[in-house]
PDB file of C-alpha atoms in Angstrom:
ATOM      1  CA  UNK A   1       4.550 -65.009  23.144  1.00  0.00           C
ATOM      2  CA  UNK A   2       5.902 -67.980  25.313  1.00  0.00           C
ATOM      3  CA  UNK A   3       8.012 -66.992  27.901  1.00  0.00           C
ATOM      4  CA  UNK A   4      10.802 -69.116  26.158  1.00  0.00           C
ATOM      5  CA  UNK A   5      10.790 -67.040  23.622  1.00  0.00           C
ATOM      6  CA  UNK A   6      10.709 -64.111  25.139  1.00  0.00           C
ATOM      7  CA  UNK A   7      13.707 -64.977  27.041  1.00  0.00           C
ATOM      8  CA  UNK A   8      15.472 -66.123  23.975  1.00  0.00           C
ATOM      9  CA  UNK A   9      14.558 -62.711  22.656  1.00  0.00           C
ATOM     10  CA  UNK A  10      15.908 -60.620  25.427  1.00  0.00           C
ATOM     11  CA  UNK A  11      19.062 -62.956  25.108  1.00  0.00           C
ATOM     12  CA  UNK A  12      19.705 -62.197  21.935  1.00  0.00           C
ATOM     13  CA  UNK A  13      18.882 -58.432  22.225  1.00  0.00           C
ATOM     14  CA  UNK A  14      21.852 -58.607  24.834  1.00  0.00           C
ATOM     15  CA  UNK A  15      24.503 -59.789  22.962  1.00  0.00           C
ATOM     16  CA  UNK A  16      24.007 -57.586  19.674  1.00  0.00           C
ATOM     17  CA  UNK A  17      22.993 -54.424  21.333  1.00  0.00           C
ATOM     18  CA  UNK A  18      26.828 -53.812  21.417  1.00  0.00           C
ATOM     19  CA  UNK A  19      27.052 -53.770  17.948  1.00  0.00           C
ATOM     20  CA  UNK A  20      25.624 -51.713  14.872  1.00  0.00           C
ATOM     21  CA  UNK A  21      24.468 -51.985  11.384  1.00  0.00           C
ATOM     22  CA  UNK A  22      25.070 -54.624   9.310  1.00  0.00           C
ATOM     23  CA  UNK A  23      27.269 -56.551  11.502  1.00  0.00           C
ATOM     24  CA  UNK A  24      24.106 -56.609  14.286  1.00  0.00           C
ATOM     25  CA  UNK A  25      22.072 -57.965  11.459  1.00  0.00           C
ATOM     26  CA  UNK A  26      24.023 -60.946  10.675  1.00  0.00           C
ATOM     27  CA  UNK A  27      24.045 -61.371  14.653  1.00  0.00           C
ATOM     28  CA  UNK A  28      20.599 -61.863  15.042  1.00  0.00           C
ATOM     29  CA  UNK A  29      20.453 -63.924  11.682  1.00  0.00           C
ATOM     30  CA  UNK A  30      22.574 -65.908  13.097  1.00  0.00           C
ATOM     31  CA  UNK A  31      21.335 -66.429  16.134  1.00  0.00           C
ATOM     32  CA  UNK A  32      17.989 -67.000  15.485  1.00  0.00           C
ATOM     33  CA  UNK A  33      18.619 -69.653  12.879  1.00  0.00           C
ATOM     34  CA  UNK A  34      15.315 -69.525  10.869  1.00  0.00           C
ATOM     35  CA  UNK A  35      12.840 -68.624  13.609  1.00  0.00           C
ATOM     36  CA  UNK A  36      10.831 -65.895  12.189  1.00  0.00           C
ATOM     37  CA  UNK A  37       8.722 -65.535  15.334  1.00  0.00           C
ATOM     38  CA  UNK A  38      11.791 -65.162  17.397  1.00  0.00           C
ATOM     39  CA  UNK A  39      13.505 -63.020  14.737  1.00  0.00           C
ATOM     40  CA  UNK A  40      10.663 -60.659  15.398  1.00  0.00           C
ATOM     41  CA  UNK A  41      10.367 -60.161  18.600  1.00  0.00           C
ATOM     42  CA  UNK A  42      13.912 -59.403  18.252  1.00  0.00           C
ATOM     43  CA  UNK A  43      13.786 -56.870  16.066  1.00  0.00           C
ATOM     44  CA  UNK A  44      10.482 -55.276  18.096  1.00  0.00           C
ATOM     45  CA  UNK A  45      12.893 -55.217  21.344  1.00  0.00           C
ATOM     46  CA  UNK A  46      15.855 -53.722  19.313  1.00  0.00           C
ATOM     47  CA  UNK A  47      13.313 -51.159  17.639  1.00  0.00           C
ATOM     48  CA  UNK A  48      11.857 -49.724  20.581  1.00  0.00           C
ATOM     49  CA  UNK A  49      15.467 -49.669  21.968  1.00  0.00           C
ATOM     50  CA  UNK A  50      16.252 -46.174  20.909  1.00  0.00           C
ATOM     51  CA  UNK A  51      14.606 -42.552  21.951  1.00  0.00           C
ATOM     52  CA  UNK A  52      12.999 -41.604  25.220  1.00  0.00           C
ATOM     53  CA  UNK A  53      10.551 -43.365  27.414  1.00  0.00           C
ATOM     54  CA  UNK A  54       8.951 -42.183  30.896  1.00  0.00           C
ATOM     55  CA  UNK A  55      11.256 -45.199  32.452  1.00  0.00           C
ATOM     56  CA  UNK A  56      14.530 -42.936  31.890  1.00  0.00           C
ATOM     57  CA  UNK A  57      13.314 -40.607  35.310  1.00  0.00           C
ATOM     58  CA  UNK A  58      12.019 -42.504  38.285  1.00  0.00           C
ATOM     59  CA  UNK A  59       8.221 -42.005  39.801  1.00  0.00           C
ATOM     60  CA  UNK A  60       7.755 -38.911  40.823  1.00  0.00           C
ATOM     61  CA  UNK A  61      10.892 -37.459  38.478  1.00  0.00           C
ATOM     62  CA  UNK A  62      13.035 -38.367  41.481  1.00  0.00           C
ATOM     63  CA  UNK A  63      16.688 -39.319  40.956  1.00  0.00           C
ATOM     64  CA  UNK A  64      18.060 -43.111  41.000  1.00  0.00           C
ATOM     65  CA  UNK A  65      19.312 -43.577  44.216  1.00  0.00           C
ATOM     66  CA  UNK A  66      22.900 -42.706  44.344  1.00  0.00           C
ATOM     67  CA  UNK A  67      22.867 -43.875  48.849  1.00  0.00           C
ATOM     68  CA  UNK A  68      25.298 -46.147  50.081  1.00  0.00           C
ATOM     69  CA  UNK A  69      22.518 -47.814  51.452  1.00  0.00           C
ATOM     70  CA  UNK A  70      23.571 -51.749  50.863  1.00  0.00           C
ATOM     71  CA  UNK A  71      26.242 -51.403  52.841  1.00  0.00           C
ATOM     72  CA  UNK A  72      26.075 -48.854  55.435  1.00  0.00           C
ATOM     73  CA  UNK A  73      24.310 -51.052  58.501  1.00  0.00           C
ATOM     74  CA  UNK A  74      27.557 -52.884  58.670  1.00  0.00           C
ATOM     75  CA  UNK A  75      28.777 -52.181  62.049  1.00  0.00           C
ATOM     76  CA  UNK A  76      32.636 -50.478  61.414  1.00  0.00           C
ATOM     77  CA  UNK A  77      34.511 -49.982  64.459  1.00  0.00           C
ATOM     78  CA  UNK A  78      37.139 -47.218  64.082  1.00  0.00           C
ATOM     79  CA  UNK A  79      38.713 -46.854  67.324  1.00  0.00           C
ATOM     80  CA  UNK A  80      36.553 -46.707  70.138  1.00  0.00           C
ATOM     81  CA  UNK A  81      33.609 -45.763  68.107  1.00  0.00           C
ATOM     82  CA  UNK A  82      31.598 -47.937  66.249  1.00  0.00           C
ATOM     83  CA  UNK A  83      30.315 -46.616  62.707  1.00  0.00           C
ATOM     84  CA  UNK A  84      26.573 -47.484  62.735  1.00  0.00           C
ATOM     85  CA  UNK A  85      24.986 -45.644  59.809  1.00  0.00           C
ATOM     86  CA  UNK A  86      25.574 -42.928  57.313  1.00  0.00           C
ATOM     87  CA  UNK A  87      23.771 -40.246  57.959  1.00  0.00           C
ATOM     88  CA  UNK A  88      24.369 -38.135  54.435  1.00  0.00           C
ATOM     89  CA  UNK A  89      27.133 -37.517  51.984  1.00  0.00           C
ATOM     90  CA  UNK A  90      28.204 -34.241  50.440  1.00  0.00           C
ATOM     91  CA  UNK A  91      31.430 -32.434  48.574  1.00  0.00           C
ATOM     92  CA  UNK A  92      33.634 -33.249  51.539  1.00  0.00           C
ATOM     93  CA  UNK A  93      32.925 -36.545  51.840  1.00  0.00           C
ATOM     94  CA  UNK A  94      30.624 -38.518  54.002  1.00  0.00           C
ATOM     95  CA  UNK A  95      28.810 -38.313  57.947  1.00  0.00           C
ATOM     96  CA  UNK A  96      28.152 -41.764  59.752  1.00  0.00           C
ATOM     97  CA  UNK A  97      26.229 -41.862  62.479  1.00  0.00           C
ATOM     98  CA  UNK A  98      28.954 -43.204  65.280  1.00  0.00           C
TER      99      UNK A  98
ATOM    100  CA  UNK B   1      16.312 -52.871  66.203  1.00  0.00           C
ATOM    101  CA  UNK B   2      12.579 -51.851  67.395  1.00  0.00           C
ATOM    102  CA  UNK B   3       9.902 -54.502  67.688  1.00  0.00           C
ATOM    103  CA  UNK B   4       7.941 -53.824  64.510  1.00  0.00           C
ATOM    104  CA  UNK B   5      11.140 -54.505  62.494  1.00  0.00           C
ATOM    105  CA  UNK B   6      11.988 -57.503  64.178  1.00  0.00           C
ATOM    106  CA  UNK B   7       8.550 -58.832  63.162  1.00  0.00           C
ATOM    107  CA  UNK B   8       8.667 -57.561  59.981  1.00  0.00           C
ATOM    108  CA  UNK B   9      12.160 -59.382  59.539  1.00  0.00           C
ATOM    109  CA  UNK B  10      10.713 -62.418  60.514  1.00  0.00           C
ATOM    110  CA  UNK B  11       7.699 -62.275  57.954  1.00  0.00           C
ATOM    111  CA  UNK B  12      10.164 -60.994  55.155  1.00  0.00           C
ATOM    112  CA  UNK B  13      11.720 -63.794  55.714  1.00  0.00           C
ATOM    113  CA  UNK B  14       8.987 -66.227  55.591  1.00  0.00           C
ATOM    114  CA  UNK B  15       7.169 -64.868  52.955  1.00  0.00           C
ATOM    115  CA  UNK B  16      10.744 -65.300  51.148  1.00  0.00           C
ATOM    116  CA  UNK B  17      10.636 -68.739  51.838  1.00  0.00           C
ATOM    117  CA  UNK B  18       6.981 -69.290  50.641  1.00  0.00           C
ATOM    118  CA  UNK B  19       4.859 -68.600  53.166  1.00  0.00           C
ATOM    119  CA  UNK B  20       2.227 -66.417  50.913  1.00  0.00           C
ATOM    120  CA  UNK B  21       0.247 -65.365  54.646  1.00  0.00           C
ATOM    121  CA  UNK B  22       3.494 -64.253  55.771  1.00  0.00           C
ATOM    122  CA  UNK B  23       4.104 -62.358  52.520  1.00  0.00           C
ATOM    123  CA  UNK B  24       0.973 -60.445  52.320  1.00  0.00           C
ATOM    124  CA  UNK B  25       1.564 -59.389  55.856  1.00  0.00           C
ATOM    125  CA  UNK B  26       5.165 -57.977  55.168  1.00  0.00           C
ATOM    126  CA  UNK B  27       3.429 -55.999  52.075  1.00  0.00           C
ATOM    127  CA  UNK B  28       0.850 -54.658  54.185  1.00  0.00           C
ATOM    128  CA  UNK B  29       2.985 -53.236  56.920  1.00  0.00           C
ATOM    129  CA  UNK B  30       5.536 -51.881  54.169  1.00  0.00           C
ATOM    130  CA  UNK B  31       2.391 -50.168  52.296  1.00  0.00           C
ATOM    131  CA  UNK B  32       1.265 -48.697  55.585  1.00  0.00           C
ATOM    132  CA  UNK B  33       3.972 -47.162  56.910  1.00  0.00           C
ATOM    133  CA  UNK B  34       5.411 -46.061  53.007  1.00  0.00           C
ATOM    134  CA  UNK B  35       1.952 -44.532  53.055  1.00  0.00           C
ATOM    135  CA  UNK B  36       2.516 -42.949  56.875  1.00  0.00           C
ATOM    136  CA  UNK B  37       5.586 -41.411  55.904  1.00  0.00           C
ATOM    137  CA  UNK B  38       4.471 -40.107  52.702  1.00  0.00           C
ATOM    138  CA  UNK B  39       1.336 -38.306  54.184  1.00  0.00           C
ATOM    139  CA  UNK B  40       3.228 -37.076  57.272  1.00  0.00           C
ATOM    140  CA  UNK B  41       5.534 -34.085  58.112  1.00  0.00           C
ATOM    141  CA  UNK B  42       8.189 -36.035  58.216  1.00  0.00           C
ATOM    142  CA  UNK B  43       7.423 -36.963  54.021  1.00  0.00           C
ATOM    143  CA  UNK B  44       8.628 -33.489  53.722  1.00  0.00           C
ATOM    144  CA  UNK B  45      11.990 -35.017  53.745  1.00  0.00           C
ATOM    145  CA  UNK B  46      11.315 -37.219  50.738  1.00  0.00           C
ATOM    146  CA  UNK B  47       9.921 -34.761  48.777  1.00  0.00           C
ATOM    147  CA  UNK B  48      11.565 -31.919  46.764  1.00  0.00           C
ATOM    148  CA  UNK B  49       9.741 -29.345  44.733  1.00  0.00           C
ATOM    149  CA  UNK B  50       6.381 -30.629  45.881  1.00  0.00           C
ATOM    150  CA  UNK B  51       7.595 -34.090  44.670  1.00  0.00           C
ATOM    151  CA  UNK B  52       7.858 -37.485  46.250  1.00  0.00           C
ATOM    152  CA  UNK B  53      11.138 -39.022  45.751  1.00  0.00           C
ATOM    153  CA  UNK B  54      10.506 -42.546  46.187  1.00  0.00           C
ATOM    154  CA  UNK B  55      13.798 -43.239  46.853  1.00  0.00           C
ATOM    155  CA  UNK B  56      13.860 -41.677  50.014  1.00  0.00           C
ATOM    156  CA  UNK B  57      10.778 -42.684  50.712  1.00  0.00           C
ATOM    157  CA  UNK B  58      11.530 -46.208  50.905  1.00  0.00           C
ATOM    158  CA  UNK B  59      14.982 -45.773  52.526  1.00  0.00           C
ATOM    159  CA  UNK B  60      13.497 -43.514  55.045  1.00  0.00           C
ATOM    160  CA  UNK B  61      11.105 -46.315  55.904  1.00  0.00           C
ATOM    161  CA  UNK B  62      14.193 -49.221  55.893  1.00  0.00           C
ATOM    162  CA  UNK B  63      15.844 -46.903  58.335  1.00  0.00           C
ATOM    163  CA  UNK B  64      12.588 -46.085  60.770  1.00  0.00           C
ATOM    164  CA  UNK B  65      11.740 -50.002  60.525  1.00  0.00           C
ATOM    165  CA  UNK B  66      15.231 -51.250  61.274  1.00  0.00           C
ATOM    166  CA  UNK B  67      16.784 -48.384  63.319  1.00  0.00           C
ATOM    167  CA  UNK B  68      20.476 -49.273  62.019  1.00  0.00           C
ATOM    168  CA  UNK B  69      20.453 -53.043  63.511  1.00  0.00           C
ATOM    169  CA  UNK B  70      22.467 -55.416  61.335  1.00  0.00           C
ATOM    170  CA  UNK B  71      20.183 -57.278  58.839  1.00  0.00           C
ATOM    171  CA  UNK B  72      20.950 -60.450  57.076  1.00  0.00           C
ATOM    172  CA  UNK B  73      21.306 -59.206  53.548  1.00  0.00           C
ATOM    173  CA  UNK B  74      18.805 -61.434  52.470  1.00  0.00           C
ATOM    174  CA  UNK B  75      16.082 -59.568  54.558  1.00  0.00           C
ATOM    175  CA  UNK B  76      17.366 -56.411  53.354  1.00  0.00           C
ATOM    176  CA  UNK B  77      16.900 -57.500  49.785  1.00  0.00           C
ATOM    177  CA  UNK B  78      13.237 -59.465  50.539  1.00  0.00           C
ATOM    178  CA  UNK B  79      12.772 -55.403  52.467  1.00  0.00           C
ATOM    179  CA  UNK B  80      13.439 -54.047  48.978  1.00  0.00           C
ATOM    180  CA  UNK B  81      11.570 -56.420  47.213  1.00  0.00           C
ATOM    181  CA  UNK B  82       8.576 -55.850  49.120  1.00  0.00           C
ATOM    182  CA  UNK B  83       9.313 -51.983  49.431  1.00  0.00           C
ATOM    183  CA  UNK B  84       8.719 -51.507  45.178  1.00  0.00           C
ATOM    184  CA  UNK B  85       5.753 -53.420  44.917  1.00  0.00           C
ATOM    185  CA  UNK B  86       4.156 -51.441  47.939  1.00  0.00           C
ATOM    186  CA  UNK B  87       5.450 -48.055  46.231  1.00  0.00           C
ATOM    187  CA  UNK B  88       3.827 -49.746  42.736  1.00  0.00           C
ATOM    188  CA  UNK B  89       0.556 -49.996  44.743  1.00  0.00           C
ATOM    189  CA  UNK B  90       0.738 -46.285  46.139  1.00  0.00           C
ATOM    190  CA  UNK B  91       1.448 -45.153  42.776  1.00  0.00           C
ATOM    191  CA  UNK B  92      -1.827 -46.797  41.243  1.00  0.00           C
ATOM    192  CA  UNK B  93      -3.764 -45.879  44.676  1.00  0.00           C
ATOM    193  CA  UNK B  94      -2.305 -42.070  43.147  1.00  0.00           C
ATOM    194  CA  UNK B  95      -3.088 -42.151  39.771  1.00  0.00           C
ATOM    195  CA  UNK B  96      -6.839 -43.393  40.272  1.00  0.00           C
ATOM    196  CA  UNK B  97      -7.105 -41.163  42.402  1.00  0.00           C
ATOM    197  CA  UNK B  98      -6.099 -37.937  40.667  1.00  0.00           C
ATOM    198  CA  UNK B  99      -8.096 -39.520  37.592  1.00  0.00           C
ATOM    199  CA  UNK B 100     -10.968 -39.592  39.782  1.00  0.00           C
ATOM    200  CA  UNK B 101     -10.066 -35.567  40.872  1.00  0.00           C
ATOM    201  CA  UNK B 102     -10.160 -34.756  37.457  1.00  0.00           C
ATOM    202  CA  UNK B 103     -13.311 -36.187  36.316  1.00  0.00           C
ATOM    203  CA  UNK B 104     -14.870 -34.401  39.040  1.00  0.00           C
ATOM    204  CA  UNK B 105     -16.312 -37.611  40.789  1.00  0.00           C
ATOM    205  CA  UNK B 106     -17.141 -37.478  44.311  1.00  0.00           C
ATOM    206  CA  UNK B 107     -13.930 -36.247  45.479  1.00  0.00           C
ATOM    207  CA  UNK B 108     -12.415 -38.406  48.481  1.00  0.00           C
ATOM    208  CA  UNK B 109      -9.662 -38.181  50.526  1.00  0.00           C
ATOM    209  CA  UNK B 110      -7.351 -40.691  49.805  1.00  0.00           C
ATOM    210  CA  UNK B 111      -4.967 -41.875  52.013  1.00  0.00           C
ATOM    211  CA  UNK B 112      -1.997 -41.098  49.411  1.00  0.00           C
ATOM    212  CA  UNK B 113      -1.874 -37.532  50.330  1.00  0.00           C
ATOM    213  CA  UNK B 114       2.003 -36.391  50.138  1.00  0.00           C
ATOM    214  CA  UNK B 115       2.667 -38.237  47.157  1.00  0.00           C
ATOM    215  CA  UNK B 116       2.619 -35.779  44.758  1.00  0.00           C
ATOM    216  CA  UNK B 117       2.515 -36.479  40.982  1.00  0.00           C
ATOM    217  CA  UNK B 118       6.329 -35.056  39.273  1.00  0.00           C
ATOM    218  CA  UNK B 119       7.544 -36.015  35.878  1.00  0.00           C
ATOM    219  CA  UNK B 120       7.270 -39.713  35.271  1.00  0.00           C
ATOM    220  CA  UNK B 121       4.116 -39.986  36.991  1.00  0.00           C
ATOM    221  CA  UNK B 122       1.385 -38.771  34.562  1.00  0.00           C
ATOM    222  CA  UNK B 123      -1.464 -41.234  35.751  1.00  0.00           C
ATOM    223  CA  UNK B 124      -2.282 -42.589  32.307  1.00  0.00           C
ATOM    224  CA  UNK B 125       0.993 -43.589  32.131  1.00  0.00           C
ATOM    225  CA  UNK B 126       1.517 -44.950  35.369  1.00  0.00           C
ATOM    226  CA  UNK B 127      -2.085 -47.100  35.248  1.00  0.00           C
ATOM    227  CA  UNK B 128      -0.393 -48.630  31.765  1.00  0.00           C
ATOM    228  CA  UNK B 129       2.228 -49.373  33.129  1.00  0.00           C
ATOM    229  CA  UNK B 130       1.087 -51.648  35.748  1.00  0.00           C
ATOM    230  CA  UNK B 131      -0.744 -53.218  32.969  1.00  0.00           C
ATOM    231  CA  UNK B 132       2.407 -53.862  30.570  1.00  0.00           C
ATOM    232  CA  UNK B 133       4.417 -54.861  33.626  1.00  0.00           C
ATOM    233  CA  UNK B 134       1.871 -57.504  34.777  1.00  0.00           C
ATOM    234  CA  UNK B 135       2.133 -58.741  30.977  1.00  0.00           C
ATOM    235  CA  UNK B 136       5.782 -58.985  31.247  1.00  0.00           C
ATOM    236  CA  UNK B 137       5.813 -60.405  34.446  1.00  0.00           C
ATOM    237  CA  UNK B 138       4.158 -63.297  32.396  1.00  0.00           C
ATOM    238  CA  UNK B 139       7.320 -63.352  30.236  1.00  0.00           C
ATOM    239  CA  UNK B 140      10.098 -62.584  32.337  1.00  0.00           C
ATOM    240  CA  UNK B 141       9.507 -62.125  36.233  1.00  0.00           C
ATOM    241  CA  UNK B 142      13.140 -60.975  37.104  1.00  0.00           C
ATOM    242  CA  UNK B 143      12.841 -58.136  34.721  1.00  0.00           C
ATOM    243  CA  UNK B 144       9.777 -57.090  35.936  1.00  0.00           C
ATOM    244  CA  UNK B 145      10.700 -57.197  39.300  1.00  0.00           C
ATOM    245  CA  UNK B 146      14.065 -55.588  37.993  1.00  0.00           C
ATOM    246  CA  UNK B 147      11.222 -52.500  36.753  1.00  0.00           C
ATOM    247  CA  UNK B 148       9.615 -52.483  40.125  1.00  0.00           C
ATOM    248  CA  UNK B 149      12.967 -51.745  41.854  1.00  0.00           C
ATOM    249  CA  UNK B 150      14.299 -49.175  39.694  1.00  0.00           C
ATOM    250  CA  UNK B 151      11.132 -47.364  38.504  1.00  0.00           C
ATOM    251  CA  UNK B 152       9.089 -47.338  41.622  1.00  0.00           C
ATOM    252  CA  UNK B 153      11.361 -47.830  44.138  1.00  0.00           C
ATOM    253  CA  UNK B 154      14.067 -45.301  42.690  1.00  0.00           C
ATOM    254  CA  UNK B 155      16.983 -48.141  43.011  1.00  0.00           C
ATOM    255  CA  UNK B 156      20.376 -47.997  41.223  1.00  0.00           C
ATOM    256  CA  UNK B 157      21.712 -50.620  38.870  1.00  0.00           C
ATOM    257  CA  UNK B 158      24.384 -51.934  41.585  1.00  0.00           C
ATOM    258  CA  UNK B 159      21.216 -51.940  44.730  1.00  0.00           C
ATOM    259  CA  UNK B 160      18.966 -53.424  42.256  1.00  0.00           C
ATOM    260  CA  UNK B 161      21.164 -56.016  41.459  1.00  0.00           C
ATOM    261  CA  UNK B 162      22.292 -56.332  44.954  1.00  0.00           C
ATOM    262  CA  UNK B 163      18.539 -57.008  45.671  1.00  0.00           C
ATOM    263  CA  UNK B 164      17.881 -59.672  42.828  1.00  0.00           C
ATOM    264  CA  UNK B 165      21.292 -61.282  43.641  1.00  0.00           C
ATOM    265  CA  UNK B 166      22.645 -61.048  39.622  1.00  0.00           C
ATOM    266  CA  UNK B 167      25.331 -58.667  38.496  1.00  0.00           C
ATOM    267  CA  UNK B 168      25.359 -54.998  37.580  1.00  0.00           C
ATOM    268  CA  UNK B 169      25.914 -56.084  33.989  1.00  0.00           C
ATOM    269  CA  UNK B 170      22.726 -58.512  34.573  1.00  0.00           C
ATOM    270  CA  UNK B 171      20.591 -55.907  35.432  1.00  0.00           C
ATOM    271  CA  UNK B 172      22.015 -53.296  32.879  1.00  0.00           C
ATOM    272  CA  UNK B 173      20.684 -55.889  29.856  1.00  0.00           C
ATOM    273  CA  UNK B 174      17.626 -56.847  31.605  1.00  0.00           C
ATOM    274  CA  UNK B 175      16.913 -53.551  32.351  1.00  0.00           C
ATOM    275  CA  UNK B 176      17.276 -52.396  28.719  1.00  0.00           C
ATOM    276  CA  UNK B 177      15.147 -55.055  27.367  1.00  0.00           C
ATOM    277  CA  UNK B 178      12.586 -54.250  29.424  1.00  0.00           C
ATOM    278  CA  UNK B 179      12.318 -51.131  29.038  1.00  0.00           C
ATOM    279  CA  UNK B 180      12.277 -51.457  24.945  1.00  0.00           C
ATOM    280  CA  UNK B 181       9.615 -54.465  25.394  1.00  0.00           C
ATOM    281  CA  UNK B 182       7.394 -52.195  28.088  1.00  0.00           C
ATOM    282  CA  UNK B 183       8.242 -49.152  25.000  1.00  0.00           C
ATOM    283  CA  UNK B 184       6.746 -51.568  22.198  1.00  0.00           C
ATOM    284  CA  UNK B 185       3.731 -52.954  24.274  1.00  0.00           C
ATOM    285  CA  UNK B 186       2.641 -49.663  25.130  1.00  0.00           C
ATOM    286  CA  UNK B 187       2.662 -48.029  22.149  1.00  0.00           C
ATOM    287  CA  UNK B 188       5.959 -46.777  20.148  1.00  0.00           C
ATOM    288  CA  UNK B 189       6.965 -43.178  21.004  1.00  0.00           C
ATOM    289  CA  UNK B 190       3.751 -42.892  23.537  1.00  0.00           C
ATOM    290  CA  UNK B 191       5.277 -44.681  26.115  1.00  0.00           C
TER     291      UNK B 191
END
């Protein structure tokens, strides 16, 4: 498959993924105007977009990352001290490294 | 922020901008010291239940590299970037190597001791995988790099997208496609 089409594919998979049945169907009729060989690899991407797959659990069964982490090494100054990291988060809230 | 990190800022940086010398550099030093961590006492932090948690992993090693200095967020996403594919690598260096275990080859000590193999990480699977992604890397690089961040480097929608500079709702479709092209290639209801 060319990546055009691919693309094209995944496009299209994006915009009726939000809708069901018969109504999806005339989406991707529509938007695929005639191209059978983009009109399948449509319909592969929306048939393999149901059930489980070994994607749904990180390597390792590990959880997604839930960390602050984009935007704790800004520098917050609260007072005299300046916030420099967190250091973990729990039920009461989070610990920064000051 | 410690010497090694200020390096290693320096070669994310240039390896961002092209420079491919600069780039393999950056991945080796990741790789090594994702590799250190894993296989030392201290990987007994990333790992729960005998399992390695790449997320903490990786963030483990962002903090140790970069001791809490203020990054340009560009380095911190190049980091991230770089961070995934070197956990993609230890996964493979993993799965060959428990494949290996289990045909009762010579038996070797590998240097990916500490990364234990949890749910997600049967080594069929993983070895596939690194197949179908290079395949769809051929089709769509951002949502194979958009696999390498979440899948081997544990990252959320919102870091992911953070890292690739797109939106959460970016990610979310790309994501999805993906993961139902990845389903297809390697075999309906297997995968």
């Amino acid at each position: 498959m060319s990546r055009r089409r691919y693309e094209r594919a995944a496009e299209i998979f994006a915009d009726v993924i939000g809708v069901e049945g018969a109504e999806r169907a005339a989406a991707v009729e529509r938007a695929c105007a005639g191209d059978d060989a983009l009109r399948r690899a449509v319909d592969r991407l929306l048939d393999s977009d149901s059930g489980d797959s070994f994607l749904d659990v990180p390597y390792g069964g590990a959880e997604w990352s839930d960390t602050p982490e984009m935007d704790y090494e800004h520098v917050v100054r609260i007072g005299e001290y300046a916030i420099r990291r967190l250091i973990d988060r729990g039920g009461m809230g989070a610990v920064y490294l000051a | 922020m410690p010497p090694e990190g200020h390096d290693l800022t320096q070669l994310l940086n240039l390896g961002a901008e092209g420079d491919s010398a600069a780039a393999d550099e950056a991945f080796e030093r990741v790789y090594e010291r994702l590799k250190l961590i894993a296989a030392g006492p201290q990987g007994a932090a990333s790992r729960r239940d005998g399992t390695l948690h790449p997320t903490a992993l990786v963030h483990e090693a962002y903090t140790r590299l970069f001791r809490g200095a203020s990054m340009r967020w560009a380095s911190r996403a190049h980091f991230f970037g770089v961070a995934a594919k070197a956990m993609r690598r230890i996964a493979i260096d993993h799965a060959r190597a428990s494949l290996a275990k289990k045909r009762g080859g010579d038996w070797k000590r590998v240097a990916t001791d500490g990364v234990a193999a949890g749910a997600g990480s049967d080594p069929i699977d993983i070895l596939a995988l690194d197949d179908a992604l290079s395949a769809l890397a051929e089709l769509s690089p951002r949502q194979a790099t958009i696999v390498e961040l979440r899948f081997f480097a544990g990252l959320s929608v919102h870091e992911t997208a953070g890292v690739i500079g797109r939106s959460d709702r970016t990610v979310e479709l790309e994501w999805r496609a993906a993961r139902a092209w990845l389903k297809d290639y390697l075999g309906d209801g297997e995968a």
